[in-house]
Short mmCIF file of C-alpha atoms and ligand atoms in Angstrom, two decimals:
data_model
loop_
_atom_site.label_atom_id
_atom_site.label_comp_id
_atom_site.label_asym_id
_atom_site.label_seq_id
_atom_site.Cartn_x
_atom_site.Cartn_y
_atom_site.Cartn_z
CA MET A 1 38.93 105.47 -19.11
CA THR A 2 37.83 104.56 -15.60
CA ALA A 3 40.20 103.72 -12.79
CA THR A 4 38.84 100.17 -12.92
CA ALA A 5 39.86 99.73 -16.54
CA LYS A 6 43.39 100.97 -15.87
CA ALA A 7 44.11 98.77 -12.89
CA LYS A 8 46.33 95.79 -13.61
CA THR A 9 45.29 92.18 -13.08
CA TYR A 10 47.70 90.20 -10.96
CA GLN A 11 48.07 86.44 -10.93
CA ASN A 12 48.84 83.55 -8.64
CA TYR A 13 52.36 82.14 -8.73
CA ILE A 14 52.33 78.37 -8.95
CA GLY A 15 55.11 76.02 -10.01
CA GLY A 16 57.23 78.94 -11.22
CA GLU A 17 54.50 80.41 -13.44
CA TRP A 18 52.18 83.37 -13.04
CA ARG A 19 48.68 82.12 -13.77
CA ASP A 20 45.00 82.93 -13.41
CA ALA A 21 42.85 81.18 -10.83
CA SER A 22 40.82 78.32 -12.19
CA GLY A 23 37.42 79.95 -11.66
CA GLY A 24 38.37 83.00 -13.71
CA THR A 25 37.25 85.50 -11.08
CA THR A 26 39.20 88.32 -9.50
CA SER A 27 38.58 90.81 -6.72
CA GLU A 28 39.41 94.49 -6.52
CA ASN A 29 42.02 95.82 -4.17
CA ARG A 30 41.33 99.40 -3.11
CA ASN A 31 43.28 102.14 -1.38
CA PRO A 32 41.77 102.56 2.12
CA ALA A 33 42.70 106.25 2.15
CA ARG A 34 40.85 106.78 -1.15
CA PRO A 35 38.59 103.82 -1.85
CA SER A 36 37.83 105.03 -5.38
CA GLU A 37 41.43 104.16 -6.30
CA ILE A 38 41.68 100.55 -7.44
CA LEU A 39 45.19 99.18 -7.03
CA GLY A 40 44.65 96.01 -8.96
CA HIS A 41 42.54 92.96 -9.58
CA PHE A 42 43.66 89.84 -7.75
CA GLN A 43 42.81 86.22 -8.31
CA SER A 44 39.95 84.79 -6.26
CA SER A 45 41.44 81.35 -5.97
CA GLU A 46 39.48 78.14 -5.72
CA VAL A 47 40.22 74.79 -4.15
CA ALA A 48 41.67 73.60 -7.49
CA ASP A 49 44.29 76.37 -7.33
CA VAL A 50 45.27 75.35 -3.82
CA GLU A 51 45.66 71.79 -5.05
CA ARG A 52 47.91 72.92 -7.90
CA ALA A 53 50.01 74.98 -5.53
CA MET A 54 50.30 72.09 -3.10
CA ASP A 55 51.28 69.71 -5.89
CA ALA A 56 53.93 72.16 -7.03
CA ALA A 57 55.30 72.62 -3.50
CA HIS A 58 55.26 68.87 -2.95
CA GLY A 59 56.99 68.25 -6.26
CA ALA A 60 59.78 70.71 -5.43
CA ARG A 61 60.34 69.35 -1.92
CA ASP A 62 63.07 66.84 -2.58
CA SER A 63 65.29 68.87 -4.85
CA TRP A 64 65.05 71.95 -2.58
CA ARG A 65 65.75 69.92 0.55
CA LYS A 66 68.77 68.30 -1.07
CA LEU A 67 70.27 71.57 -2.21
CA SER A 68 73.12 72.88 -0.10
CA PRO A 69 71.80 75.24 2.58
CA ILE A 70 74.44 77.70 1.41
CA ALA A 71 72.92 77.72 -2.08
CA ARG A 72 69.50 78.35 -0.56
CA GLY A 73 70.98 81.17 1.50
CA ASN A 74 72.49 82.77 -1.61
CA ILE A 75 69.03 83.05 -3.16
CA LEU A 76 67.59 84.60 0.00
CA TYR A 77 70.47 87.05 0.08
CA LYS A 78 69.79 88.06 -3.51
CA ALA A 79 66.11 88.56 -2.66
CA SER A 80 67.09 90.79 0.26
CA GLN A 81 69.09 92.95 -2.16
CA ILE A 82 66.23 93.13 -4.66
CA ILE A 83 63.80 94.21 -1.97
CA GLU A 84 66.23 96.78 -0.63
CA ARG A 85 66.64 98.17 -4.14
CA ARG A 86 62.86 98.30 -4.62
CA ALA A 87 62.11 99.61 -1.12
CA ASP A 88 60.57 102.90 -2.28
CA GLU A 89 58.31 101.20 -4.78
CA ILE A 90 57.26 98.33 -2.52
CA GLY A 91 56.89 100.64 0.48
CA GLU A 92 54.62 102.90 -1.53
CA ALA A 93 52.51 99.98 -2.74
CA LEU A 94 52.23 98.77 0.84
CA THR A 95 51.09 102.19 2.00
CA ARG A 96 48.51 102.48 -0.78
CA GLU A 97 47.19 99.05 -0.01
CA GLU A 98 47.31 98.88 3.80
CA GLY A 99 47.14 102.52 4.83
CA LYS A 100 50.10 102.88 7.18
CA THR A 101 52.32 105.89 6.52
CA PHE A 102 54.98 105.69 3.83
CA LYS A 103 57.70 105.96 6.47
CA GLU A 104 56.26 102.86 8.13
CA GLY A 105 55.61 101.11 4.82
CA LYS A 106 59.16 101.64 3.61
CA GLY A 107 60.52 100.76 7.04
CA GLU A 108 58.61 97.51 6.97
CA THR A 109 59.93 96.75 3.49
CA LEU A 110 63.50 97.31 4.62
CA ARG A 111 62.79 95.10 7.59
CA ALA A 112 61.78 92.33 5.19
CA SER A 113 65.11 92.79 3.42
CA THR A 114 66.93 92.53 6.76
CA ILE A 115 65.01 89.36 7.68
CA LEU A 116 65.98 87.74 4.38
CA ARG A 117 69.61 88.70 4.96
CA PHE A 118 69.49 87.27 8.48
CA PHE A 119 68.14 83.92 7.30
CA ALA A 120 70.57 83.86 4.39
CA GLY A 121 73.29 84.02 7.05
CA GLU A 122 71.59 81.36 9.15
CA THR A 123 72.00 78.84 6.36
CA ALA A 124 75.70 78.76 7.22
CA GLN A 125 75.07 78.15 10.91
CA SER A 126 75.09 74.88 12.82
CA ILE A 127 72.04 72.69 12.26
CA GLY A 128 72.72 70.05 14.83
CA GLU A 129 74.93 68.92 17.65
CA ARG A 130 77.50 66.24 18.38
CA LEU A 131 76.84 64.22 21.51
CA PRO A 132 79.07 61.80 23.39
CA SER A 133 78.02 58.15 23.14
CA SER A 134 78.42 55.37 25.69
CA ASN A 135 79.90 53.35 22.84
CA PRO A 136 83.32 54.88 21.99
CA THR A 137 83.00 54.08 18.30
CA THR A 138 79.53 55.54 17.89
CA PHE A 139 79.40 58.95 16.31
CA LEU A 140 76.20 60.33 17.86
CA TYR A 141 74.74 63.49 16.46
CA THR A 142 71.53 65.34 15.73
CA GLU A 143 70.58 67.06 12.55
CA ARG A 144 67.77 69.49 11.90
CA VAL A 145 65.91 68.58 8.71
CA PRO A 146 63.03 70.29 6.90
CA LEU A 147 59.37 69.59 7.62
CA GLY A 148 58.35 69.48 3.95
CA VAL A 149 55.55 71.71 2.67
CA VAL A 150 54.74 74.72 4.84
CA ALA A 151 51.51 76.71 4.45
CA ALA A 152 52.02 80.38 5.39
CA ILE A 153 48.73 82.13 6.16
CA THR A 154 49.23 85.77 6.93
CA PRO A 155 47.31 88.91 7.96
CA TRP A 156 47.14 92.35 6.37
CA ASN A 157 48.69 94.48 9.10
CA PHE A 158 52.33 93.72 8.28
CA PRO A 159 51.87 92.61 4.68
CA ILE A 160 55.56 92.16 3.91
CA ALA A 161 57.31 91.67 7.27
CA ILE A 162 55.11 88.85 8.56
CA PRO A 163 55.13 86.83 5.32
CA THR A 164 58.90 87.30 5.13
CA TRP A 165 59.54 86.19 8.68
CA LYS A 166 57.62 83.00 7.89
CA ILE A 167 58.78 82.36 4.31
CA ALA A 168 62.48 83.20 4.78
CA PRO A 169 63.16 80.67 7.57
CA ALA A 170 60.88 78.08 5.95
CA LEU A 171 62.95 78.27 2.76
CA ALA A 172 66.31 78.67 4.48
CA TYR A 173 65.82 75.40 6.36
CA GLY A 174 64.78 73.52 3.21
CA ASN A 175 60.97 73.60 3.19
CA THR A 176 58.80 74.54 0.26
CA VAL A 177 55.94 76.98 0.77
CA VAL A 178 52.37 77.70 -0.22
CA PHE A 179 51.70 81.33 0.72
CA LYS A 180 48.14 82.58 1.26
CA PRO A 181 48.26 86.30 2.06
CA ALA A 182 45.37 88.29 3.52
CA GLU A 183 42.66 89.25 1.02
CA LEU A 184 43.29 92.93 1.77
CA THR A 185 47.00 92.97 0.93
CA PRO A 186 47.71 90.78 -2.09
CA LEU A 187 49.75 93.48 -3.87
CA THR A 188 52.55 93.60 -1.31
CA ALA A 189 52.50 89.80 -1.21
CA THR A 190 52.87 89.67 -4.98
CA LEU A 191 55.84 92.05 -4.90
CA LEU A 192 57.52 89.90 -2.26
CA VAL A 193 57.02 86.73 -4.27
CA GLU A 194 58.18 88.51 -7.43
CA SER A 195 61.42 89.49 -5.66
CA LEU A 196 62.06 85.96 -4.42
CA ALA A 197 61.32 84.53 -7.86
CA GLU A 198 63.68 87.03 -9.49
CA ALA A 199 66.36 86.01 -6.98
CA GLY A 200 66.32 82.54 -8.53
CA LEU A 201 64.00 80.30 -6.50
CA PRO A 202 63.41 77.12 -8.49
CA PRO A 203 59.81 76.49 -9.67
CA GLY A 204 57.45 75.17 -7.01
CA VAL A 205 59.59 76.17 -4.04
CA LEU A 206 57.36 79.17 -3.25
CA ASN A 207 53.78 79.37 -4.46
CA LEU A 208 51.35 82.23 -4.05
CA VAL A 209 47.60 81.71 -3.91
CA THR A 210 45.49 84.80 -3.31
CA GLY A 211 41.86 84.88 -2.23
CA SER A 212 39.49 84.40 0.62
CA GLY A 213 40.64 82.49 3.69
CA ARG A 214 37.11 81.32 4.34
CA ARG A 215 36.90 79.92 0.83
CA ILE A 216 40.26 78.21 0.44
CA GLY A 217 41.57 78.08 4.01
CA ASP A 218 40.14 74.64 4.64
CA ALA A 219 41.60 73.26 1.44
CA ILE A 220 45.04 74.53 2.46
CA VAL A 221 44.90 73.28 6.01
CA ARG A 222 43.46 69.86 5.19
CA HIS A 223 45.58 69.18 2.12
CA PRO A 224 47.50 65.91 2.52
CA ALA A 225 50.72 67.50 1.25
CA VAL A 226 50.86 70.05 4.09
CA ASN A 227 53.34 69.27 6.83
CA ALA A 228 53.19 72.53 8.74
CA ILE A 229 51.07 75.64 9.03
CA THR A 230 52.43 78.97 10.19
CA PHE A 231 49.62 81.41 10.87
CA THR A 232 49.27 84.97 12.10
CA GLY A 233 45.79 86.43 12.47
CA SER A 234 42.75 86.33 14.68
CA ASN A 235 42.32 83.99 17.64
CA GLU A 236 39.13 82.65 16.16
CA VAL A 237 40.71 81.47 12.91
CA GLY A 238 43.96 80.40 14.60
CA LYS A 239 42.18 78.12 17.03
CA ALA A 240 40.07 76.60 14.25
CA LEU A 241 43.25 75.85 12.28
CA TYR A 242 44.77 74.26 15.35
CA ARG A 243 41.78 71.96 15.82
CA GLN A 244 41.83 70.94 12.18
CA ALA A 245 45.52 70.17 12.34
CA LEU A 246 45.09 68.09 15.50
CA GLU A 247 42.34 66.09 13.85
CA SER A 248 44.61 65.27 10.95
CA GLU A 249 45.90 61.71 11.10
CA ARG A 250 49.20 62.73 9.54
CA GLY A 251 50.52 65.10 12.15
CA VAL A 252 50.77 68.70 11.03
CA LYS A 253 52.96 71.12 12.91
CA VAL A 254 51.20 74.38 13.71
CA GLN A 255 52.46 77.77 14.75
CA LEU A 256 50.01 80.49 15.72
CA GLU A 257 50.52 84.18 16.43
CA MET A 258 47.31 85.91 17.36
CA GLY A 259 45.95 88.81 19.33
CA GLY A 260 47.21 91.10 22.03
CA LYS A 261 45.83 93.55 24.58
CA ASN A 262 49.11 95.05 25.47
CA PRO A 263 49.57 97.11 28.62
CA VAL A 264 51.96 99.83 29.68
CA ILE A 265 52.48 100.65 33.33
CA VAL A 266 53.57 104.17 34.14
CA ASN A 267 55.18 104.24 37.56
CA ARG A 268 55.20 107.38 39.70
CA ASP A 269 58.97 107.69 39.15
CA ALA A 270 58.72 107.41 35.34
CA ASP A 271 60.24 109.89 32.93
CA LEU A 272 56.79 111.15 32.04
CA ASP A 273 57.77 112.72 28.76
CA LEU A 274 59.34 109.47 27.58
CA ALA A 275 56.33 107.47 28.82
CA LEU A 276 53.99 109.77 26.89
CA THR A 277 55.95 109.61 23.65
CA GLN A 278 56.35 105.85 23.77
CA THR A 279 52.77 105.18 24.81
CA ILE A 280 51.48 107.33 21.96
CA ASN A 281 53.77 105.63 19.46
CA GLY A 282 52.80 102.19 20.71
CA ALA A 283 49.09 102.95 20.66
CA MET A 284 48.73 105.07 17.55
CA MET A 285 51.34 104.25 14.91
CA SER A 286 49.91 102.15 12.07
CA SER A 287 46.60 103.41 13.48
CA GLY A 288 46.89 100.88 16.27
CA GLN A 289 46.70 97.96 13.85
CA LYS A 290 49.55 95.98 15.34
CA CYS A 291 49.17 92.91 17.48
CA THR A 292 51.78 94.51 19.75
CA ALA A 293 50.01 97.90 19.91
CA THR A 294 49.53 99.48 23.32
CA SER A 295 45.87 99.45 24.24
CA ARG A 296 45.83 99.84 28.01
CA ALA A 297 47.82 102.32 30.11
CA PHE A 298 47.90 101.80 33.89
CA VAL A 299 49.13 105.03 35.38
CA HIS A 300 50.10 105.65 39.00
CA ARG A 301 47.63 108.01 40.66
CA ALA A 302 50.45 110.34 41.66
CA VAL A 303 51.06 111.21 37.99
CA TYR A 304 47.71 110.21 36.49
CA ASP A 305 46.15 113.66 36.01
CA GLU A 306 49.27 115.14 34.45
CA PHE A 307 49.70 112.08 32.21
CA VAL A 308 46.10 112.14 30.99
CA GLU A 309 46.13 115.88 30.33
CA LYS A 310 49.36 115.82 28.32
CA LEU A 311 48.36 112.63 26.54
CA THR A 312 45.06 114.11 25.40
CA GLN A 313 46.78 117.28 24.16
CA ARG A 314 49.48 115.44 22.28
CA VAL A 315 47.17 112.85 20.77
CA GLY A 316 44.82 115.61 19.68
CA ARG A 317 47.70 117.13 17.70
CA LEU A 318 48.47 113.98 15.69
CA ARG A 319 47.86 114.56 12.01
CA LEU A 320 45.46 112.20 10.30
CA GLY A 321 45.48 112.05 6.52
CA ASP A 322 46.95 110.69 3.31
CA PRO A 323 49.54 108.16 4.45
CA LEU A 324 51.76 109.01 1.47
CA ALA A 325 52.15 112.62 2.69
CA ALA A 326 55.29 113.22 4.74
CA THR A 327 53.33 115.32 7.23
CA THR A 328 50.88 112.55 8.14
CA ASP A 329 51.17 110.73 11.46
CA LEU A 330 48.24 108.32 11.01
CA GLY A 331 46.65 106.93 7.90
CA PRO A 332 43.29 105.22 7.57
CA LEU A 333 42.27 101.84 8.90
CA VAL A 334 42.72 99.07 6.39
CA SER A 335 39.07 98.60 5.40
CA ALA A 336 35.52 99.80 5.97
CA THR A 337 34.88 96.68 8.06
CA GLN A 338 37.84 97.42 10.28
CA ARG A 339 36.81 101.09 10.58
CA ASP A 340 33.26 100.07 11.52
CA SER A 341 34.50 97.59 14.08
CA VAL A 342 36.69 100.23 15.76
CA VAL A 343 33.89 102.82 15.66
CA ASP A 344 31.60 100.19 17.25
CA TYR A 345 34.10 99.74 20.05
CA ILE A 346 34.18 103.50 20.63
CA GLY A 347 30.37 103.39 20.97
CA ILE A 348 30.60 100.43 23.34
CA GLY A 349 33.09 102.35 25.49
CA GLN A 350 30.74 105.31 25.70
CA ARG A 351 27.73 103.13 26.49
CA GLU A 352 29.67 101.32 29.19
CA GLY A 353 30.23 104.69 30.84
CA GLY A 354 33.71 105.54 29.59
CA GLU A 355 34.73 109.12 28.92
CA LEU A 356 35.94 109.82 25.39
CA LEU A 357 38.63 112.49 25.87
CA THR A 358 39.60 112.81 22.24
CA GLY A 359 39.04 110.90 19.00
CA GLY A 360 36.18 109.11 17.31
CA LYS A 361 35.25 108.58 13.68
CA ALA A 362 36.76 111.10 11.26
CA ASP A 363 34.17 112.25 8.76
CA ASP A 364 36.11 115.17 7.31
CA LEU A 365 38.65 113.22 5.25
CA GLY A 366 36.66 112.16 2.23
CA ASP A 367 35.54 108.57 1.99
CA GLY A 368 38.73 107.01 3.41
CA TYR A 369 38.42 104.72 6.42
CA PHE A 370 39.74 107.16 9.00
CA VAL A 371 39.34 107.00 12.76
CA LYS A 372 40.88 109.72 14.92
CA PRO A 373 43.35 108.67 17.57
CA THR A 374 41.12 108.02 20.55
CA ILE A 375 41.65 108.17 24.31
CA PHE A 376 39.26 106.81 26.92
CA THR A 377 39.21 107.17 30.68
CA GLY A 378 36.51 105.98 33.08
CA ILE A 379 36.84 102.43 31.82
CA THR A 380 37.00 99.74 34.49
CA PRO A 381 39.17 96.66 34.04
CA GLU A 382 36.32 94.25 33.33
CA MET A 383 34.72 96.40 30.61
CA ARG A 384 35.04 95.25 27.03
CA LEU A 385 37.36 98.11 26.06
CA ALA A 386 39.80 96.94 28.70
CA GLN A 387 39.54 93.26 27.75
CA GLU A 388 39.09 92.86 24.00
CA GLU A 389 41.52 93.49 21.18
CA ILE A 390 40.27 96.54 19.26
CA PHE A 391 42.95 96.76 16.55
CA GLY A 392 42.58 100.47 16.06
CA PRO A 393 43.90 103.77 17.43
CA VAL A 394 42.13 103.46 20.78
CA LEU A 395 43.85 103.67 24.15
CA VAL A 396 42.22 103.28 27.54
CA VAL A 397 43.91 104.88 30.54
CA LEU A 398 43.27 103.54 34.04
CA PRO A 399 44.63 104.85 37.35
CA VAL A 400 46.38 102.44 39.73
CA ASP A 401 47.48 102.83 43.34
CA GLY A 402 50.77 101.07 42.87
CA MET A 403 52.77 98.69 40.77
CA GLU A 404 51.22 95.63 42.33
CA GLU A 405 47.76 96.68 41.24
CA GLY A 406 49.10 97.67 37.82
CA LEU A 407 50.65 94.26 37.35
CA THR A 408 47.54 92.39 38.46
CA LEU A 409 45.36 94.38 36.07
CA ALA A 410 47.90 94.12 33.27
CA ASN A 411 47.71 90.33 33.61
CA SER A 412 43.92 90.23 33.87
CA VAL A 413 43.25 89.59 30.16
CA LYS A 414 43.40 86.43 28.09
CA TYR A 415 46.30 87.71 25.97
CA GLY A 416 50.00 87.96 26.77
CA LEU A 417 51.91 89.29 23.78
CA SER A 418 53.87 92.41 24.75
CA ALA A 419 54.01 94.75 27.73
CA SER A 420 56.03 97.70 28.91
CA ILE A 421 56.78 99.62 32.06
CA PHE A 422 58.12 103.12 32.56
CA THR A 423 60.17 103.40 35.72
CA ARG A 424 63.61 104.42 36.93
CA ASP A 425 63.58 101.84 39.68
CA ILE A 426 65.57 98.69 39.05
CA ALA A 427 63.64 96.49 41.48
CA THR A 428 60.31 97.60 39.99
CA ALA A 429 61.59 96.81 36.51
CA PHE A 430 62.85 93.37 37.46
CA SER A 431 59.66 92.52 39.37
CA PHE A 432 57.72 93.46 36.27
CA ILE A 433 59.92 91.25 34.10
CA ARG A 434 59.42 88.37 36.52
CA ASP A 435 55.67 88.69 36.97
CA ILE A 436 54.16 90.01 33.75
CA ASP A 437 52.51 87.49 31.44
CA ALA A 438 54.05 88.62 28.17
CA GLY A 439 56.38 87.12 25.59
CA ILE A 440 57.88 90.51 24.72
CA ILE A 441 58.77 92.90 27.52
CA HIS A 442 59.93 96.49 27.26
CA ILE A 443 61.41 98.61 29.99
CA ASN A 444 61.10 102.31 29.12
CA SER A 445 60.14 101.66 25.50
CA GLU A 446 56.92 101.07 23.59
CA THR A 447 55.12 97.72 23.45
CA ALA A 448 55.31 97.55 19.67
CA GLY A 449 59.08 97.57 19.29
CA ALA A 450 60.43 94.29 17.87
CA GLU A 451 63.84 93.80 16.29
CA PRO A 452 64.01 91.45 13.32
CA HIS A 453 66.61 89.08 14.78
CA ALA A 454 64.98 88.66 18.22
CA PRO A 455 62.43 85.97 19.11
CA PHE A 456 58.86 87.15 18.65
CA GLY A 457 55.76 85.65 20.23
CA GLY A 458 53.38 85.74 23.13
CA MET A 459 52.07 83.90 26.15
CA LYS A 460 48.55 82.72 27.00
CA ALA A 461 46.02 83.14 24.16
CA SER A 462 48.41 85.25 22.05
CA SER A 463 50.45 82.43 20.65
CA SER A 464 51.08 78.70 20.42
CA PHE A 465 54.37 78.93 22.34
CA SER A 466 56.81 78.60 19.46
CA ARG A 467 58.66 81.78 18.61
CA GLU A 468 59.17 83.42 15.24
CA GLN A 469 62.18 85.35 13.95
CA GLY A 470 65.82 85.09 14.86
CA LYS A 471 67.64 81.92 15.79
CA THR A 472 64.56 80.42 17.47
CA ALA A 473 62.78 80.16 14.10
CA VAL A 474 64.76 77.01 13.34
CA GLU A 475 62.81 75.20 16.04
CA PHE A 476 59.50 75.50 14.25
CA PHE A 477 60.68 75.12 10.68
CA THR A 478 62.71 71.94 11.20
CA GLN A 479 62.48 68.58 12.91
CA VAL A 480 65.32 66.67 14.53
CA LYS A 481 66.96 63.43 13.37
CA THR A 482 69.17 61.70 15.92
CA VAL A 483 71.87 59.57 14.32
CA TYR A 484 73.85 56.76 15.98
CA PHE A 485 76.67 55.95 13.59
CA ASP A 486 78.91 53.10 14.72
CA TRP A 487 82.00 53.57 12.57
CA ALA A 488 83.77 50.48 13.90
CA TYR A 489 81.22 47.93 12.78
CA GLN A 490 83.70 46.44 10.29
CA THR A 491 86.45 45.85 12.87
CA PRO A 492 86.22 42.02 12.85
CA LEU A 493 86.79 42.10 9.12
CA ALA A 494 89.74 44.46 9.32
CA ASP A 495 92.37 41.74 8.65
CA LYS A 496 90.76 41.02 5.34
CA GLU A 497 90.74 44.62 4.25
CA GLU A 498 93.59 46.49 2.62
CA PRO A 499 96.74 46.56 4.66
CA GLY A 500 97.35 49.85 6.36
CA ALA A 501 93.71 50.60 7.10
CA PRO A 502 93.54 52.66 10.30
CA SER A 503 92.64 50.59 13.34
P1 ADP B 601 42.62 89.38 10.49
O1 ADP B 601 41.62 89.88 11.46
O2 ADP B 601 44.02 89.76 10.76
O3 ADP B 601 42.22 89.55 9.05
P2 ADP B 601 42.02 86.58 10.12
O4 ADP B 601 42.29 85.50 11.10
O5 ADP B 601 40.63 86.81 9.69
O6 ADP B 601 42.66 87.84 10.82
O7 ADP B 601 42.91 86.40 8.83
C1 ADP B 601 44.27 86.04 8.86
C2 ADP B 601 44.56 85.14 7.67
O8 ADP B 601 43.81 83.93 7.83
C3 ADP B 601 44.13 85.73 6.33
O9 ADP B 601 45.08 85.36 5.34
C4 ADP B 601 42.82 85.06 6.09
O10 ADP B 601 42.49 84.96 4.72
C5 ADP B 601 43.06 83.69 6.65
N1 ADP B 601 41.84 82.95 6.99
C6 ADP B 601 40.64 83.44 7.32
N2 ADP B 601 39.77 82.44 7.54
C7 ADP B 601 40.43 81.28 7.35
C8 ADP B 601 40.11 79.89 7.44
N3 ADP B 601 38.89 79.48 7.77
N4 ADP B 601 41.07 78.99 7.18
C9 ADP B 601 42.32 79.38 6.86
N5 ADP B 601 42.68 80.66 6.75
C10 ADP B 601 41.76 81.61 6.99
#
């Protein structure tokens, strides 16, 4: 029996039922560390499937919105427990499908469980405010209400955490969801949806449609039932979604999280060992496939040579290999396309005159999509390697004369997601916090750190201003009703009412 014959066929989840896509076609999902291993066959959905999912989400809107938030929270809490219980299994599936190490895959799965628990708790929190009114008998208050149907379009690099940090708040605040995961990671998406379904979500509240974004993206975004789109992915697609939503007559709320080109600044007074460890983690974990990954290091000339020498040695020692093995530091890139794109960038860096200190394509690890952790020097700030998001294990190191220059160069890209500085000087740290264009700022820690209950999002081209995660998520996933309730309107009739009515 071939591997193909053994692999399971997975289905869409629409209106509470697992079902095939209408066109009857599926696509293979392969392990990027070992592309001969087929993990499953996933539905290649068509526009008709999107329409079914939208109808289901629209049909479930009213009953879900009218349910007590506490009851919604109880379901999310149950899902968090299911995911925690299945963390080894889901983490392993994630690793097989996406290629990050098992430690990272399981960690991400547990993070999803934590996010669900957080939003379960949020359902018992305040959803509005009481305001004084100029009329003493007017009870004036605001209430946050759901948007309706939310489309969640997600990337492959955090295949459970990102969908969860969109779906959990969407559901907690009373929206229904159509979830379109990345083509490359439908298995993790299916396991997430399975866990939420098992936790007791009513039919239609969460619907999963797998397949190509190019093929069904338009149908999702333009569907008349959609009230909001939450998207994480490339700038190109994000901006196109934004334009489509703006053109819509109905008003569709859009949230975008996109690229990054995240800098670290290493000051002359930095704890160099800490700066090295954190820069390597930020640049290389998940093979650099994080929107918050470190991709530029601006290092003070006073410590530049020592930093570059130690960095090159340490990065050269990172172990590339099977991401399921406990000894592996870096797995493969997610796909051949992604590998080729990163290898192209390495070639561009060399052609532009950069010096490749360590790294490059790894040809000695079978047919998996491996790229060695790569360090470049000799890159100038305007070169493509210093400007464009590479989304791979590639770090460019540039010397700077001081913090002012470091800051100017750090800000000289279109992105503004995360940034970090290594320094012991309080004034330097606070100046950095004040002047850096980044939504997430680290002092003496890596650019990729992000806690699940803290607001997440970027500045400039990285984001559309609204923040995900934590308490701020309520702002995107709800809209505000302002209520003026005059409770004394019946006063003139009071005599005619029952005696003893309060006056
Ligand atoms: P990445 O480089 O992370 O894959 P993409 O922006 O290509 O970023 O993909 C992110 C998500 O957007 C994926 O789920 C993908 O299927 C989806 N997508 C791609 N093209 C479109 C489109 N034209 N409309 C809607 N969604 C799309």
